[in-house]
PDB file of C-alpha atoms in Angstrom:
ATOM      1  CA  MET A 355      -3.335  -8.604 -22.708  1.00 73.00           C
ATOM      2  CA  GLU A 356      -1.526  -5.800 -24.529  1.00 92.00           C
ATOM      3  CA  GLU A 357      -3.443  -3.174 -22.551  1.00 95.00           C
ATOM      4  CA  LYS A 358      -2.349  -4.741 -19.240  1.00 96.00           C
ATOM      5  CA  GLU A 359       1.241  -4.867 -20.428  1.00 97.00           C
ATOM      6  CA  ASN A 360       1.106  -1.198 -21.449  1.00 97.00           C
ATOM      7  CA  PHE A 361      -0.195  -0.252 -18.012  1.00 98.00           C
ATOM      8  CA  MET A 362       2.601  -2.266 -16.387  1.00 98.00           C
ATOM      9  CA  ARG A 363       5.131  -0.544 -18.658  1.00 98.00           C
ATOM     10  CA  GLU A 364       3.919   2.795 -17.279  1.00 98.00           C
ATOM     11  CA  ALA A 365       4.470   1.605 -13.705  1.00 98.00           C
ATOM     12  CA  ILE A 366       7.933   0.381 -14.676  1.00 98.00           C
ATOM     13  CA  ARG A 367       8.681   3.682 -16.443  1.00 98.00           C
ATOM     14  CA  LEU A 368       7.750   5.572 -13.280  1.00 97.00           C
ATOM     15  CA  SER A 369      10.063   3.351 -11.252  1.00 97.00           C
ATOM     16  CA  ILE A 370      12.997   3.993 -13.570  1.00 97.00           C
ATOM     17  CA  ASP A 371      12.472   7.707 -14.267  1.00 97.00           C
ATOM     18  CA  ASN A 372      11.952   8.714 -10.662  1.00 95.00           C
ATOM     19  CA  MET A 373      14.779   6.544  -9.342  1.00 94.00           C
ATOM     20  CA  ARG A 374      17.089   8.161 -11.903  1.00 96.00           C
ATOM     21  CA  ALA A 375      15.843  11.596 -10.834  1.00 96.00           C
ATOM     22  CA  GLY A 376      16.820  10.831  -7.243  1.00 94.00           C
ATOM     23  CA  ASN A 377      13.279  10.871  -5.868  1.00 94.00           C
ATOM     24  CA  GLY A 378      13.529   7.511  -4.123  1.00 94.00           C
ATOM     25  CA  GLY A 379      13.840   3.791  -4.666  1.00 95.00           C
ATOM     26  CA  PRO A 380      13.094   2.012  -7.962  1.00 97.00           C
ATOM     27  CA  PHE A 381       9.361   1.517  -7.511  1.00 97.00           C
ATOM     28  CA  GLY A 382       6.360   2.775  -9.475  1.00 98.00           C
ATOM     29  CA  ALA A 383       2.620   2.164  -9.425  1.00 98.00           C
ATOM     30  CA  ILE A 384      -0.480   3.218 -11.310  1.00 98.00           C
ATOM     31  CA  ILE A 385      -4.175   2.803 -10.692  1.00 98.00           C
ATOM     32  CA  VAL A 386      -6.551   2.198 -13.570  1.00 98.00           C
ATOM     33  CA  LYS A 387     -10.322   2.572 -13.705  1.00 98.00           C
ATOM     34  CA  ASP A 388     -12.424   1.892 -16.790  1.00 97.00           C
ATOM     35  CA  GLY A 389      -9.298   1.445 -18.903  1.00 97.00           C
ATOM     36  CA  LYS A 390      -7.804   4.831 -17.939  1.00 98.00           C
ATOM     37  CA  ILE A 391      -4.961   5.722 -15.593  1.00 98.00           C
ATOM     38  CA  ILE A 392      -6.434   7.753 -12.739  1.00 98.00           C
ATOM     39  CA  ALA A 393      -3.363   7.876 -10.496  1.00 98.00           C
ATOM     40  CA  ARG A 394       0.398   7.487 -10.614  1.00 98.00           C
ATOM     41  CA  GLY A 395       2.813   6.957  -7.773  1.00 98.00           C
ATOM     42  CA  TYR A 396       6.498   6.452  -7.353  1.00 97.00           C
ATOM     43  CA  ASN A 397       8.696   5.958  -4.330  1.00 97.00           C
ATOM     44  CA  LYS A 398       9.240   9.286  -2.528  1.00 97.00           C
ATOM     45  CA  VAL A 399      10.615   7.986   0.763  1.00 96.00           C
ATOM     46  CA  THR A 400      13.972   9.769   0.696  1.00 95.00           C
ATOM     47  CA  SER A 401      12.871  12.871  -1.196  1.00 95.00           C
ATOM     48  CA  THR A 402      10.034  13.602   1.265  1.00 96.00           C
ATOM     49  CA  ASN A 403      11.468  12.029   4.432  1.00 96.00           C
ATOM     50  CA  ASP A 404       8.295   9.945   4.628  1.00 96.00           C
ATOM     51  CA  PRO A 405       8.806   6.216   5.252  1.00 95.00           C
ATOM     52  CA  THR A 406       5.219   5.561   4.123  1.00 96.00           C
ATOM     53  CA  ALA A 407       5.646   7.266   0.726  1.00 97.00           C
ATOM     54  CA  HIS A 408       5.979   4.029  -1.215  1.00 98.00           C
ATOM     55  CA  ALA A 409       4.778   4.022  -4.817  1.00 98.00           C
ATOM     56  CA  GLU A 410       1.615   2.059  -4.076  1.00 98.00           C
ATOM     57  CA  VAL A 411       0.615   4.252  -1.128  1.00 98.00           C
ATOM     58  CA  VAL A 412       1.260   7.432  -3.130  1.00 98.00           C
ATOM     59  CA  ALA A 413      -0.862   6.084  -6.006  1.00 98.00           C
ATOM     60  CA  ILE A 414      -3.659   4.997  -3.659  1.00 98.00           C
ATOM     61  CA  ARG A 415      -3.770   8.441  -2.040  1.00 98.00           C
ATOM     62  CA  GLU A 416      -3.947  10.144  -5.432  1.00 98.00           C
ATOM     63  CA  ALA A 417      -6.627   7.759  -6.736  1.00 98.00           C
ATOM     64  CA  CYS A 418      -8.783   8.201  -3.648  1.00 98.00           C
ATOM     65  CA  LYS A 419      -8.592  11.981  -4.018  1.00 98.00           C
ATOM     66  CA  THR A 420      -9.494  11.699  -7.693  1.00 98.00           C
ATOM     67  CA  LEU A 421     -12.472   9.441  -6.964  1.00 98.00           C
ATOM     68  CA  ASN A 422     -13.439  11.240  -3.754  1.00 97.00           C
ATOM     69  CA  SER A 423     -13.643   7.836  -2.085  1.00 97.00           C
ATOM     70  CA  PHE A 424     -11.669   5.818   0.445  1.00 96.00           C
ATOM     71  CA  GLN A 425     -12.140   2.656  -1.594  1.00 96.00           C
ATOM     72  CA  LEU A 426     -10.982   1.716  -5.086  1.00 98.00           C
ATOM     73  CA  ALA A 427     -13.800  -0.565  -6.206  1.00 97.00           C
ATOM     74  CA  GLY A 428     -13.728  -0.974  -9.976  1.00 98.00           C
ATOM     75  CA  CYS A 429      -9.993  -0.192 -10.087  1.00 98.00           C
ATOM     76  CA  GLU A 430      -6.854  -2.168 -10.772  1.00 98.00           C
ATOM     77  CA  ILE A 431      -3.390  -1.427  -9.427  1.00 98.00           C
ATOM     78  CA  TYR A 432      -0.220  -2.080 -11.393  1.00 98.00           C
ATOM     79  CA  THR A 433       2.982  -2.005  -9.413  1.00 98.00           C
ATOM     80  CA  SER A 434       6.522  -2.477 -10.633  1.00 98.00           C
ATOM     81  CA  CYS A 435       7.287  -4.791  -7.708  1.00 97.00           C
ATOM     82  CA  GLU A 436       5.404  -7.174  -5.469  1.00 97.00           C
ATOM     83  CA  PRO A 437       4.234  -4.955  -2.597  1.00 97.00           C
ATOM     84  CA  CYS A 438       5.916  -4.827   0.790  1.00 96.00           C
ATOM     85  CA  PRO A 439       3.779  -5.716   3.842  1.00 95.00           C
ATOM     86  CA  MET A 440       2.743  -2.086   4.412  1.00 96.00           C
ATOM     87  CA  CYS A 441       1.701  -1.567   0.806  1.00 97.00           C
ATOM     88  CA  LEU A 442      -0.043  -4.917   0.602  1.00 96.00           C
ATOM     89  CA  GLY A 443      -2.060  -3.942   3.662  1.00 96.00           C
ATOM     90  CA  ALA A 444      -2.894  -0.560   2.121  1.00 98.00           C
ATOM     91  CA  ILE A 445      -3.946  -2.239  -1.116  1.00 98.00           C
ATOM     92  CA  TYR A 446      -6.243  -4.622   0.725  1.00 97.00           C
ATOM     93  CA  TRP A 447      -7.749  -1.699   2.688  1.00 97.00           C
ATOM     94  CA  ALA A 448      -8.309   0.251  -0.542  1.00 98.00           C
ATOM     95  CA  ARG A 449     -10.112  -2.757  -2.058  1.00 97.00           C
ATOM     96  CA  PRO A 450      -9.213  -2.568  -5.762  1.00 98.00           C
ATOM     97  CA  ASP A 451     -10.609  -5.328  -7.955  1.00 98.00           C
ATOM     98  CA  LYS A 452      -7.211  -6.681  -8.983  1.00 98.00           C
ATOM     99  CA  MET A 453      -3.472  -6.208  -8.550  1.00 98.00           C
ATOM    100  CA  TYR A 454      -0.663  -6.836 -11.030  1.00 98.00           C
ATOM    101  CA  PHE A 455       3.065  -6.752 -10.224  1.00 98.00           C
ATOM    102  CA  ALA A 456       6.320  -7.145 -12.168  1.00 98.00           C
ATOM    103  CA  ASN A 457       9.390  -7.748  -9.963  1.00 97.00           C
ATOM    104  CA  THR A 458       9.053 -10.132  -7.018  1.00 96.00           C
ATOM    105  CA  LYS A 459       9.851  -9.544  -3.358  1.00 94.00           C
ATOM    106  CA  THR A 460      12.836 -11.853  -3.922  1.00 95.00           C
ATOM    107  CA  ASP A 461      14.068  -9.548  -6.695  1.00 96.00           C
ATOM    108  CA  ALA A 462      13.698  -6.597  -4.310  1.00 95.00           C
ATOM    109  CA  ALA A 463      15.552  -8.393  -1.535  1.00 94.00           C
ATOM    110  CA  ALA A 464      18.439  -9.054  -3.915  1.00 95.00           C
ATOM    111  CA  ILE A 465      19.032  -5.281  -4.262  1.00 95.00           C
ATOM    112  CA  GLY A 466      18.651  -4.457  -0.568  1.00 93.00           C
ATOM    113  CA  PHE A 467      14.883  -4.070  -0.146  1.00 93.00           C
ATOM    114  CA  ASP A 468      14.315  -7.155   1.995  1.00 90.00           C
ATOM    115  CA  ASP A 469      11.027  -7.126   3.905  1.00 92.00           C
ATOM    116  CA  GLN A 470      11.205 -10.714   5.147  1.00 91.00           C
ATOM    117  CA  PHE A 471      12.009  -9.521   8.661  1.00 92.00           C
ATOM    118  CA  ILE A 472       8.617  -7.750   8.770  1.00 93.00           C
ATOM    119  CA  TYR A 473       6.776 -10.851   7.597  1.00 90.00           C
ATOM    120  CA  ASP A 474       8.640 -12.809  10.287  1.00 92.00           C
ATOM    121  CA  GLU A 475       7.885 -10.237  12.998  1.00 94.00           C
ATOM    122  CA  ILE A 476       4.144 -10.310  12.253  1.00 91.00           C
ATOM    123  CA  GLU A 477       4.092 -14.018  13.086  1.00 93.00           C
ATOM    124  CA  LEU A 478       5.710 -13.526  16.497  1.00 92.00           C
ATOM    125  CA  ASN A 479       3.972 -12.885  19.785  1.00 91.00           C
ATOM    126  CA  VAL A 480       4.166  -9.165  20.596  1.00 91.00           C
ATOM    127  CA  SER A 481       6.535  -9.867  23.492  1.00 90.00           C
ATOM    128  CA  GLU A 482       8.980 -11.665  21.153  1.00 93.00           C
ATOM    129  CA  ARG A 483       9.293  -8.935  18.521  1.00 92.00           C
ATOM    130  CA  HIS A 484      12.497  -6.962  18.037  1.00 93.00           C
ATOM    131  CA  LEU A 485      10.678  -3.655  18.560  1.00 91.00           C
ATOM    132  CA  PRO A 486      10.015  -3.396  22.299  1.00 90.00           C
ATOM    133  CA  THR A 487       6.244  -3.132  22.653  1.00 88.00           C
ATOM    134  CA  GLU A 488       4.073  -2.571  25.703  1.00 88.00           C
ATOM    135  CA  GLN A 489       0.301  -2.293  25.972  1.00 87.00           C
ATOM    136  CA  LEU A 490      -1.066   0.628  27.986  1.00 92.00           C
ATOM    137  CA  LEU A 491      -4.536   1.874  28.982  1.00 95.00           C
ATOM    138  CA  GLN A 492      -6.638  -0.684  27.115  1.00 93.00           C
ATOM    139  CA  ASN A 493      -9.723  -0.014  29.260  1.00 94.00           C
ATOM    140  CA  GLU A 494      -9.564   3.706  28.509  1.00 94.00           C
ATOM    141  CA  ALA A 495      -9.023   3.063  24.818  1.00 95.00           C
ATOM    142  CA  LEU A 496     -11.952   0.627  24.654  1.00 94.00           C
ATOM    143  CA  VAL A 497     -14.298   3.584  25.243  1.00 94.00           C
ATOM    144  CA  ALA A 498     -13.701   4.732  21.653  1.00 94.00           C
ATOM    145  CA  PHE A 499     -14.422   1.222  20.337  1.00 93.00           C
ATOM    146  CA  GLN A 500     -17.588   0.916  22.406  1.00 94.00           C
ATOM    147  CA  GLU A 501     -18.820   4.292  21.186  1.00 91.00           C
ATOM    148  CA  TRP A 502     -17.991   3.342  17.590  1.00 91.00           C
ATOM    149  CA  GLN A 503     -19.974   0.140  17.952  1.00 91.00           C
ATOM    150  CA  GLN A 504     -23.017   2.119  19.140  1.00 92.00           C
ATOM    151  CA  LYS A 505     -22.640   4.997  16.659  1.00 93.00           C
ATOM    152  CA  THR A 506     -25.602   5.100  14.271  1.00 92.00           C
ATOM    153  CA  ASP A 507     -24.206   7.562  11.725  1.00 92.00           C
ATOM    154  CA  LYS A 508     -20.822   5.873  11.125  1.00 84.00           C
ATOM    155  CA  ILE A 509     -19.468   5.210   7.662  1.00 86.00           C
ATOM    156  CA  GLU A 510     -18.508   1.540   7.489  1.00 82.00           C
ATOM    157  CA  TYR A 511     -15.338   0.472   5.773  1.00 80.00           C
TER     158      TYR A 511
END
């Protein structure tokens, strides 16, 4: 248990140090493989003008480069806060073996990082969402899907 707690302390340290440095919000994440940290990430949204540069996504990108893989099998992710919907989706796509978090999404909401509206929007019919959305050219777009389905040299993921 002490090893897990030490890894979480590193994620928390990243969240504090980089928030204090003005790099972004108070979020940090690390990815561990075989008992060693292979990637670190912290929130860089405001310092890079990248709304996707959340700590978990930054750590996943670094880990995938390190492993030369688009999946994180055999890895664990430690994040200083329960992931937002985007990060949770990225974590599931990356397929680590396990995730640990410290603060909850309720804790995050209490300081202004409330993602409940996204969870609520996902449940709505597309026509009922706050972001006006319109489908265009499905038949043309289906060509890519049909070709993918027939492709014999594709890399599955």
